[in-house]
mmCIF file of C-alpha atoms in Angstrom:
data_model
loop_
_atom_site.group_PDB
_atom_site.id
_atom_site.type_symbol
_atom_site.label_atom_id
_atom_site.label_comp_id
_atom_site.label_asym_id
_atom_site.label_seq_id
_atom_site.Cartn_x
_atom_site.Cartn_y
_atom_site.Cartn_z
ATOM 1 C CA UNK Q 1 127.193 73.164 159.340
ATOM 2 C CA UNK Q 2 128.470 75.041 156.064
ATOM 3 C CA UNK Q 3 127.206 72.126 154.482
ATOM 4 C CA UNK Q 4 123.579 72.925 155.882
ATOM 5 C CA UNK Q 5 124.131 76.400 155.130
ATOM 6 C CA UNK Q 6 125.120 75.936 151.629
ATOM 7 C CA UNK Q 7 122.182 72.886 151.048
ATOM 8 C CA UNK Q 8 119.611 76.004 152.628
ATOM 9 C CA UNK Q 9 121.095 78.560 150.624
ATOM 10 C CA UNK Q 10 120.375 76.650 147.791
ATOM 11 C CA UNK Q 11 117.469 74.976 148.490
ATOM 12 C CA UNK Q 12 116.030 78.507 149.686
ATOM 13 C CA UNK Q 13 115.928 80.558 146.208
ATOM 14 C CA UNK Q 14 114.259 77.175 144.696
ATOM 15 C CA UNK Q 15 111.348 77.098 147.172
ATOM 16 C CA UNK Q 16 111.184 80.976 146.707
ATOM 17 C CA UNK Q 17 111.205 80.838 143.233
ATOM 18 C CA UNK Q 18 108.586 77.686 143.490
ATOM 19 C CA UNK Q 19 106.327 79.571 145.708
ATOM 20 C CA UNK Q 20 106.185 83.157 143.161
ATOM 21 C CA UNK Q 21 105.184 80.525 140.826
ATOM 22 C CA UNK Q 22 102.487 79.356 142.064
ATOM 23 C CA UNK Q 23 101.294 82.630 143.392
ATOM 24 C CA UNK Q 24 101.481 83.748 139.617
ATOM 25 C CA UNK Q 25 99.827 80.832 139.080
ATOM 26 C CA UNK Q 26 96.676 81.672 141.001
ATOM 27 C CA UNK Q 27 97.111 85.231 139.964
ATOM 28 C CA UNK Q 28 96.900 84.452 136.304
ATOM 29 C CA UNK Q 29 94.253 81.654 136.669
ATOM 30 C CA UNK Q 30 91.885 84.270 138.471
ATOM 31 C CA UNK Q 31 92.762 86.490 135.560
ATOM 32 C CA UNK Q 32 91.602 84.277 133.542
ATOM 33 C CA UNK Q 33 88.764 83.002 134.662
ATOM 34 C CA UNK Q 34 87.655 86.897 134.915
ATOM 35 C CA UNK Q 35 88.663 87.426 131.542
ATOM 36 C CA UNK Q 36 86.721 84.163 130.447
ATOM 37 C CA UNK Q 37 83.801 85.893 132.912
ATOM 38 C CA UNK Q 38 83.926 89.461 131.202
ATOM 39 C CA UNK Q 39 84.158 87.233 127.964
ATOM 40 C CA UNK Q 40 81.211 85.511 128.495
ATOM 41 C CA UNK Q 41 79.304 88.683 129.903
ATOM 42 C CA UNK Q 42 80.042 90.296 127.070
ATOM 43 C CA UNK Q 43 78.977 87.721 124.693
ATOM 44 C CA UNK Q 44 75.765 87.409 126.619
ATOM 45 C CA UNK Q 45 75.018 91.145 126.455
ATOM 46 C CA UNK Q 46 75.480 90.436 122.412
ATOM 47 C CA UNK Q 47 73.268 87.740 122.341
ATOM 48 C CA UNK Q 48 70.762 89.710 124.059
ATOM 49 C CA UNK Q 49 71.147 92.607 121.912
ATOM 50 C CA UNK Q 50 71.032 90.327 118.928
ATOM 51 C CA UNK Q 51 67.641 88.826 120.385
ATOM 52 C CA UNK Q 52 66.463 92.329 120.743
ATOM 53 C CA UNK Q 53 66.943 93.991 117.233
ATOM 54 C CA UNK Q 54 65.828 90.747 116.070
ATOM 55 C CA UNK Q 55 62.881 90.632 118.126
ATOM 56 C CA UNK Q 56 61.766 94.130 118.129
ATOM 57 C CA UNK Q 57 61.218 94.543 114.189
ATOM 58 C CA UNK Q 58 59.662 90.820 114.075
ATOM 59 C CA UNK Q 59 57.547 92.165 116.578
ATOM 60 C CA UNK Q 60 56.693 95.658 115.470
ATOM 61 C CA UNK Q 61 55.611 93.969 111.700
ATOM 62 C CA UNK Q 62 53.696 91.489 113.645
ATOM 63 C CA UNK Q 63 51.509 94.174 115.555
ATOM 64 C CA UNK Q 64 51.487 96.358 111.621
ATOM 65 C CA UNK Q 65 50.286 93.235 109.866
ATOM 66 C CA UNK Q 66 47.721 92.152 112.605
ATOM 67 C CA UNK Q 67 46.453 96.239 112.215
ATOM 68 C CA UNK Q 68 45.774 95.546 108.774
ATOM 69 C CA UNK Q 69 44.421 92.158 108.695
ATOM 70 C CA UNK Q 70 41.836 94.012 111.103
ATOM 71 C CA UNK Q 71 41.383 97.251 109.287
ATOM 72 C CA UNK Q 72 40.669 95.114 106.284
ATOM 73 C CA UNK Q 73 38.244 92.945 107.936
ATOM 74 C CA UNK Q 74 36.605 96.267 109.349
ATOM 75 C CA UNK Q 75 36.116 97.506 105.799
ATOM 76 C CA UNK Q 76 35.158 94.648 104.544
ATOM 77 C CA UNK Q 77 32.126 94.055 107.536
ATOM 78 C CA UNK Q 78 31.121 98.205 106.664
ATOM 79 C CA UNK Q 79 31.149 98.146 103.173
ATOM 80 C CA UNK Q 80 30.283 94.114 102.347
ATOM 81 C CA UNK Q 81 26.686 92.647 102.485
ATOM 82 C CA UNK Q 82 25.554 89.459 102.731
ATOM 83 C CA UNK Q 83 22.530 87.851 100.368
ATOM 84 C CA UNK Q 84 20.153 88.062 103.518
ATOM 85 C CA UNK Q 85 20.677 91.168 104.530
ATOM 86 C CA UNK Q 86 20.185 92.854 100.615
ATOM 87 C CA UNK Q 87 17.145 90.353 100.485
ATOM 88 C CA UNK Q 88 15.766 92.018 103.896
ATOM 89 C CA UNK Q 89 16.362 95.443 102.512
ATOM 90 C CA UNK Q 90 14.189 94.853 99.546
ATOM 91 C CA UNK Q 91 11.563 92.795 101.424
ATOM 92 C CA UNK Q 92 11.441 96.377 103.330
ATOM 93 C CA UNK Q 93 11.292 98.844 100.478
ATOM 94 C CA UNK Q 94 8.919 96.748 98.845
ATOM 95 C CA UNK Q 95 6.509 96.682 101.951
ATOM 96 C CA UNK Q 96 6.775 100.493 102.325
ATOM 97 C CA UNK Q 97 5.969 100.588 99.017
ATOM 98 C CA UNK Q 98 2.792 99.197 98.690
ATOM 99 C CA UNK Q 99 1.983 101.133 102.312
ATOM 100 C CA UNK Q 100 2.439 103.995 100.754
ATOM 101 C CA UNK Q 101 0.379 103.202 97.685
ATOM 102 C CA UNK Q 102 -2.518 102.070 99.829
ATOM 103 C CA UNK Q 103 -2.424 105.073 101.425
ATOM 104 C CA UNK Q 104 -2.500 107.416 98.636
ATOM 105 C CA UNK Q 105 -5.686 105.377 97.701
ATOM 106 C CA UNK Q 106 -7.060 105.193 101.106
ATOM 107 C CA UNK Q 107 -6.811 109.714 100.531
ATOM 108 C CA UNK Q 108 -8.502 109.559 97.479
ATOM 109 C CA UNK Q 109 -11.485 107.420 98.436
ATOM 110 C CA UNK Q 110 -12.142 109.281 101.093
ATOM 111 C CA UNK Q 111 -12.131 112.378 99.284
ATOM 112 C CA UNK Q 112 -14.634 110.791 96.567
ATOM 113 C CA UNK Q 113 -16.484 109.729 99.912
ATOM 114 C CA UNK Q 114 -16.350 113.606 101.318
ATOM 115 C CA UNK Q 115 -17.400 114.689 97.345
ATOM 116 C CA UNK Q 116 -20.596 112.414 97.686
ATOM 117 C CA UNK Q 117 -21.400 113.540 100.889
ATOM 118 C CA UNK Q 118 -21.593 117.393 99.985
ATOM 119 C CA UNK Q 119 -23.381 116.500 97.082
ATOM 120 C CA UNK Q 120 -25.991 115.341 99.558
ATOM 121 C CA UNK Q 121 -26.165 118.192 101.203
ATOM 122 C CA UNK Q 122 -26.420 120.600 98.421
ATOM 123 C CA UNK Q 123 -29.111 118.317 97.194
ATOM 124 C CA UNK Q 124 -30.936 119.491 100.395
ATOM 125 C CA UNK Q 125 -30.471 122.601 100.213
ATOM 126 C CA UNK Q 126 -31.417 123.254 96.528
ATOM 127 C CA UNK Q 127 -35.100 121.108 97.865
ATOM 128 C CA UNK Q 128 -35.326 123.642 100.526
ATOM 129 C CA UNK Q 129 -34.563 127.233 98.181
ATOM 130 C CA UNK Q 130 -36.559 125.562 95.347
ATOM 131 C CA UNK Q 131 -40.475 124.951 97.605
ATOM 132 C CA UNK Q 132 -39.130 129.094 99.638
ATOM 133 C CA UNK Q 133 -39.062 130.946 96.336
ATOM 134 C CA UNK Q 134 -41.357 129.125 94.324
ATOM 135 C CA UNK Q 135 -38.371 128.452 91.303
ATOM 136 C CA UNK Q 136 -37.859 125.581 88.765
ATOM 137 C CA UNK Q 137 -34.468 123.666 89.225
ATOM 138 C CA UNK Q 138 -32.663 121.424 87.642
ATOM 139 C CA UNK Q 139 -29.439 120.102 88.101
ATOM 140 C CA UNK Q 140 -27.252 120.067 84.972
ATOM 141 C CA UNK Q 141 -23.836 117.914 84.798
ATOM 142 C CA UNK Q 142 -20.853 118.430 82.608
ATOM 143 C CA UNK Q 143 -18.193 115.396 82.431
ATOM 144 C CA UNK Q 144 -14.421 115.400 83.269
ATOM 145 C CA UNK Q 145 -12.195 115.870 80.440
ATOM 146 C CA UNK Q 146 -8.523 116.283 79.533
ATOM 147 C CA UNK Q 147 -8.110 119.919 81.478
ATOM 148 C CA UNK Q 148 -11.718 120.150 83.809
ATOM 149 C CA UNK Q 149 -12.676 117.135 86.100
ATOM 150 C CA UNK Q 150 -16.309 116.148 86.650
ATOM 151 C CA UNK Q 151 -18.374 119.210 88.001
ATOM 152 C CA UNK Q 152 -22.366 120.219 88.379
ATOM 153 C CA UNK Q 153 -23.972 123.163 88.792
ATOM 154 C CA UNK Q 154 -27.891 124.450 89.280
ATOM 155 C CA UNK Q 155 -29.561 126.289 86.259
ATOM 156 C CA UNK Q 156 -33.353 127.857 86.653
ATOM 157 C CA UNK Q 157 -36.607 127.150 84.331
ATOM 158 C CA UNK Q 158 -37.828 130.362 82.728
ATOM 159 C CA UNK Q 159 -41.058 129.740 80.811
ATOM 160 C CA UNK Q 160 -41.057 130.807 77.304
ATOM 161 C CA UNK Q 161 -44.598 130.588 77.051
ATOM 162 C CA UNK Q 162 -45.307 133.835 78.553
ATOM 163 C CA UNK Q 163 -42.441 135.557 76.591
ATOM 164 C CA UNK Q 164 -43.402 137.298 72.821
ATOM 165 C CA UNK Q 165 -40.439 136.123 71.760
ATOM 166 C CA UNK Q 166 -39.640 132.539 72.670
ATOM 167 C CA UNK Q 167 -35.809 131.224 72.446
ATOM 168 C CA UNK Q 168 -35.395 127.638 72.894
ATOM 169 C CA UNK Q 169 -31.773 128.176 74.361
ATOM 170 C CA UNK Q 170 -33.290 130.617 77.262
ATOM 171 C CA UNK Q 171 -35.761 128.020 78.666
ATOM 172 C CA UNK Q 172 -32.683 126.911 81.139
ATOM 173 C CA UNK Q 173 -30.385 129.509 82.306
ATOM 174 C CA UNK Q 174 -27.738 128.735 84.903
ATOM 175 C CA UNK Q 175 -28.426 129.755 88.527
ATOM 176 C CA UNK Q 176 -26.222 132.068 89.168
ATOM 177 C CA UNK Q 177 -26.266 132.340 92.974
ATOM 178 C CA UNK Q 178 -25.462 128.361 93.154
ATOM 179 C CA UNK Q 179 -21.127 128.218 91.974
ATOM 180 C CA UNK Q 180 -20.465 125.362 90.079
ATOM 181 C CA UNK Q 181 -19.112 122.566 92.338
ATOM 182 C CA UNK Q 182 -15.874 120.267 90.705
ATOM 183 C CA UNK Q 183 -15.468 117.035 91.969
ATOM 184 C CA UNK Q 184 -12.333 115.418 92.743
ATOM 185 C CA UNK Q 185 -10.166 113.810 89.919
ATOM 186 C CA UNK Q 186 -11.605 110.816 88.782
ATOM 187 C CA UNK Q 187 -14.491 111.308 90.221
ATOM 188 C CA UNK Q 188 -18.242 111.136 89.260
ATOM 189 C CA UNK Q 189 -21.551 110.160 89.840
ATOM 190 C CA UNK Q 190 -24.821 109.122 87.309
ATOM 191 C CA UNK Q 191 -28.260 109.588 87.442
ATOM 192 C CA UNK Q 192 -31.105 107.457 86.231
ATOM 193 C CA UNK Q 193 -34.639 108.544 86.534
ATOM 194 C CA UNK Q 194 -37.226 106.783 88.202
ATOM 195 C CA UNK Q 195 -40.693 106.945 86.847
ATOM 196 C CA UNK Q 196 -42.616 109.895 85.385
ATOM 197 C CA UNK Q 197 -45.649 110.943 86.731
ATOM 198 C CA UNK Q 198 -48.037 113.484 86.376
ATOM 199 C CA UNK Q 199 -46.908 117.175 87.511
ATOM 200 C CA UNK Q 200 -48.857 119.615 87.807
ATOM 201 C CA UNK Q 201 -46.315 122.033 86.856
ATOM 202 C CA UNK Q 202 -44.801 119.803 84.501
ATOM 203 C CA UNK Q 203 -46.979 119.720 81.607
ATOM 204 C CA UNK Q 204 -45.104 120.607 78.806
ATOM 205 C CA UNK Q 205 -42.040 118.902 77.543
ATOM 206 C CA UNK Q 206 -39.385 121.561 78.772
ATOM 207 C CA UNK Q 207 -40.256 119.493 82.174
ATOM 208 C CA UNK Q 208 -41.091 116.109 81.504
ATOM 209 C CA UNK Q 209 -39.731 115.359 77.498
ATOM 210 C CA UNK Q 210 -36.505 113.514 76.875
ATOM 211 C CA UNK Q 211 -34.326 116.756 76.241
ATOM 212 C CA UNK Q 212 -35.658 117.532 79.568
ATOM 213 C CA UNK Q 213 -33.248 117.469 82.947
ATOM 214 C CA UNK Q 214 -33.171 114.180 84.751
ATOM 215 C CA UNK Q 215 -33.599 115.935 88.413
ATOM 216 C CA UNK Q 216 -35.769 118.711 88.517
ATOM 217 C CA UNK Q 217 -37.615 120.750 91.875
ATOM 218 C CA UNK Q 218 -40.596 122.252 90.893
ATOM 219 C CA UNK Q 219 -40.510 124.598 93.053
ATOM 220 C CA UNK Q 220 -44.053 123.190 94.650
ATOM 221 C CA UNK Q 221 -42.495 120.613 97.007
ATOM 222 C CA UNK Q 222 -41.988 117.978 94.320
ATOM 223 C CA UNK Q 223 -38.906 116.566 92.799
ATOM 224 C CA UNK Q 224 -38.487 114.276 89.724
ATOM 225 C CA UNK Q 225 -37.166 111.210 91.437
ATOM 226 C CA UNK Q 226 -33.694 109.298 90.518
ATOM 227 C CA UNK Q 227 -31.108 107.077 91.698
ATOM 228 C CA UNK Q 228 -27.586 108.171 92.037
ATOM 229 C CA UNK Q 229 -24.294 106.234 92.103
ATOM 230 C CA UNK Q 230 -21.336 107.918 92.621
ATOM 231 C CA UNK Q 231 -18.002 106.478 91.447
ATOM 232 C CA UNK Q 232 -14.043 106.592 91.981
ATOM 233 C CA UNK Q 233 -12.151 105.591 88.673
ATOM 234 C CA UNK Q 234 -15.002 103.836 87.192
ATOM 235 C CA UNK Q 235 -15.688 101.623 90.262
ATOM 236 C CA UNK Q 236 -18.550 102.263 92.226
ATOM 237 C CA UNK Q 237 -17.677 104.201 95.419
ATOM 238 C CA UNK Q 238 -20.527 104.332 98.299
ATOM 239 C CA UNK Q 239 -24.056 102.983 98.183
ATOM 240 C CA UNK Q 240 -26.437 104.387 95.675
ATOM 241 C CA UNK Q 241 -29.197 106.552 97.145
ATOM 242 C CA UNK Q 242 -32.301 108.153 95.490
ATOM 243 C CA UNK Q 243 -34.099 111.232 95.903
ATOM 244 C CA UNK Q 244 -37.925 110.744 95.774
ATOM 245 C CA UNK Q 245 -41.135 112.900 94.826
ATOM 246 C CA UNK Q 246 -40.937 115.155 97.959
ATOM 247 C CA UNK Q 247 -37.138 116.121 97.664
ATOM 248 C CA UNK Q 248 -36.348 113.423 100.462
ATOM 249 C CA UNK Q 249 -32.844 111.380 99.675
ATOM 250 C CA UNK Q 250 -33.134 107.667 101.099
ATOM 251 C CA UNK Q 251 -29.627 105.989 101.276
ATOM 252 C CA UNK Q 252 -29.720 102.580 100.553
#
């Protein structure tokens, strides 16, 4: 029995000492592996923080440089233009152009028109005051020039026969009462006489000579006859008309 004892005694503190081993064993193994864990973990966070601050800036000069790629390309759409669209621009101007042109001669014709007929109409009424009050008239013309455009105006026979003193330069006097009318620039008209017949109160040459008017009232109903043309920068403008014996204007 003391030779159990003894073999226990010592076998005991061996097993003891066997068993705290192994228990340190485990003990230091699962420090381990949670140091290797906590290790790892923090190596991971690293990474990820690495990742980040490398990712972030990559990122951010990514988004910067895309801006400007597309601010440039903005720019360059406002403030470029292509061949077409400069070609379209002046196909444009150049129509408005000539629209506008056209229209500034469209005015102007029709004021020559509007001119013409007034003229008419004071041609009338110059037939009509001539036959009431028994008066010689004849129309008297004066062409454009540098300062004055083309204008007309009425002046009255006065028969120097009956006079003591005659005066060549009093036989036609301007008609007061009749303003002289000015005809738009560029603007005239010419008359051509007809035929001359036999007056009766045109026998003398004051009337019927060649330094004699080319449309006279005789204050008796008849009228020297003529054709008129008006015109609009040297090119005919309107039909021609005439005026015939009796005062009466015929449009062609």
């Amino acid at each position: 029995m003391s030779n159990i004892q003894t073999k226990f005694h010592l076998v005991h503190p061996h097993t003891r000492s066997v068993a705290s081993c192994a228990v340190e064993t485990r003990v230091v193994r699962r420090k381990s592996a949670h140091f290797k864990h906590s290790a790892l973990s923090s190596c991971e966070a690293g990474i990820l923080r690495e990742k980040r601050c490398f990712t972030q800036p990559v990122t951010r000069s990514m988004a910067s440089h895309l801006a400007t790629r597309s601010s440039v390309a903005r720019f360059n759409r406002v403030s470029g233009f292509t061949l077409i669209e400069v070609m379209v621009v002046i196909v444009i101007m150049t129509i408005m152009a000539s629209l506008v042109v056209l229209n500034i001669g469209g005015v102007d014709q029709r004021r020559a028109m509007q001119a013409r007929e007034m003229f008419i109409l004071d041609i009338k009424k110059i037939n009509k005051e001539a036959t009431d009050q028994a008066k010689v008239f004849a129309l008297n013309t004066q062409n454009a020039t540098d300062v004055a455009p083309f204008s007309y105006n009425l002046f009255e026979y006065h028969d120097q026969s009956k006079e003591q003193i005659q005066q060549a330069d009093r036989t036609w006097q301007p008609y007061l009462e009749f303003k002289t009318r000015q005809l738009p620039e560029q603007v005239s008209f010419s008359i051509e006489s007809l035929d001359n017949e036999n007056y009766p109160k045109a026998k003398n040459e004051d009337l019927l000579g060649g330094k004699a008017p080319q449309l006279i009232w005789f204050g008796n109903g008849e009228v020297k006859p003529v054709r008129i043309q008006f015109y609009y920068q040297q090119q005919a403008i309107g039909h021609e008309f005439e005026v015939d014996h009796l005062g009466k204007v015929n449009e062609n």
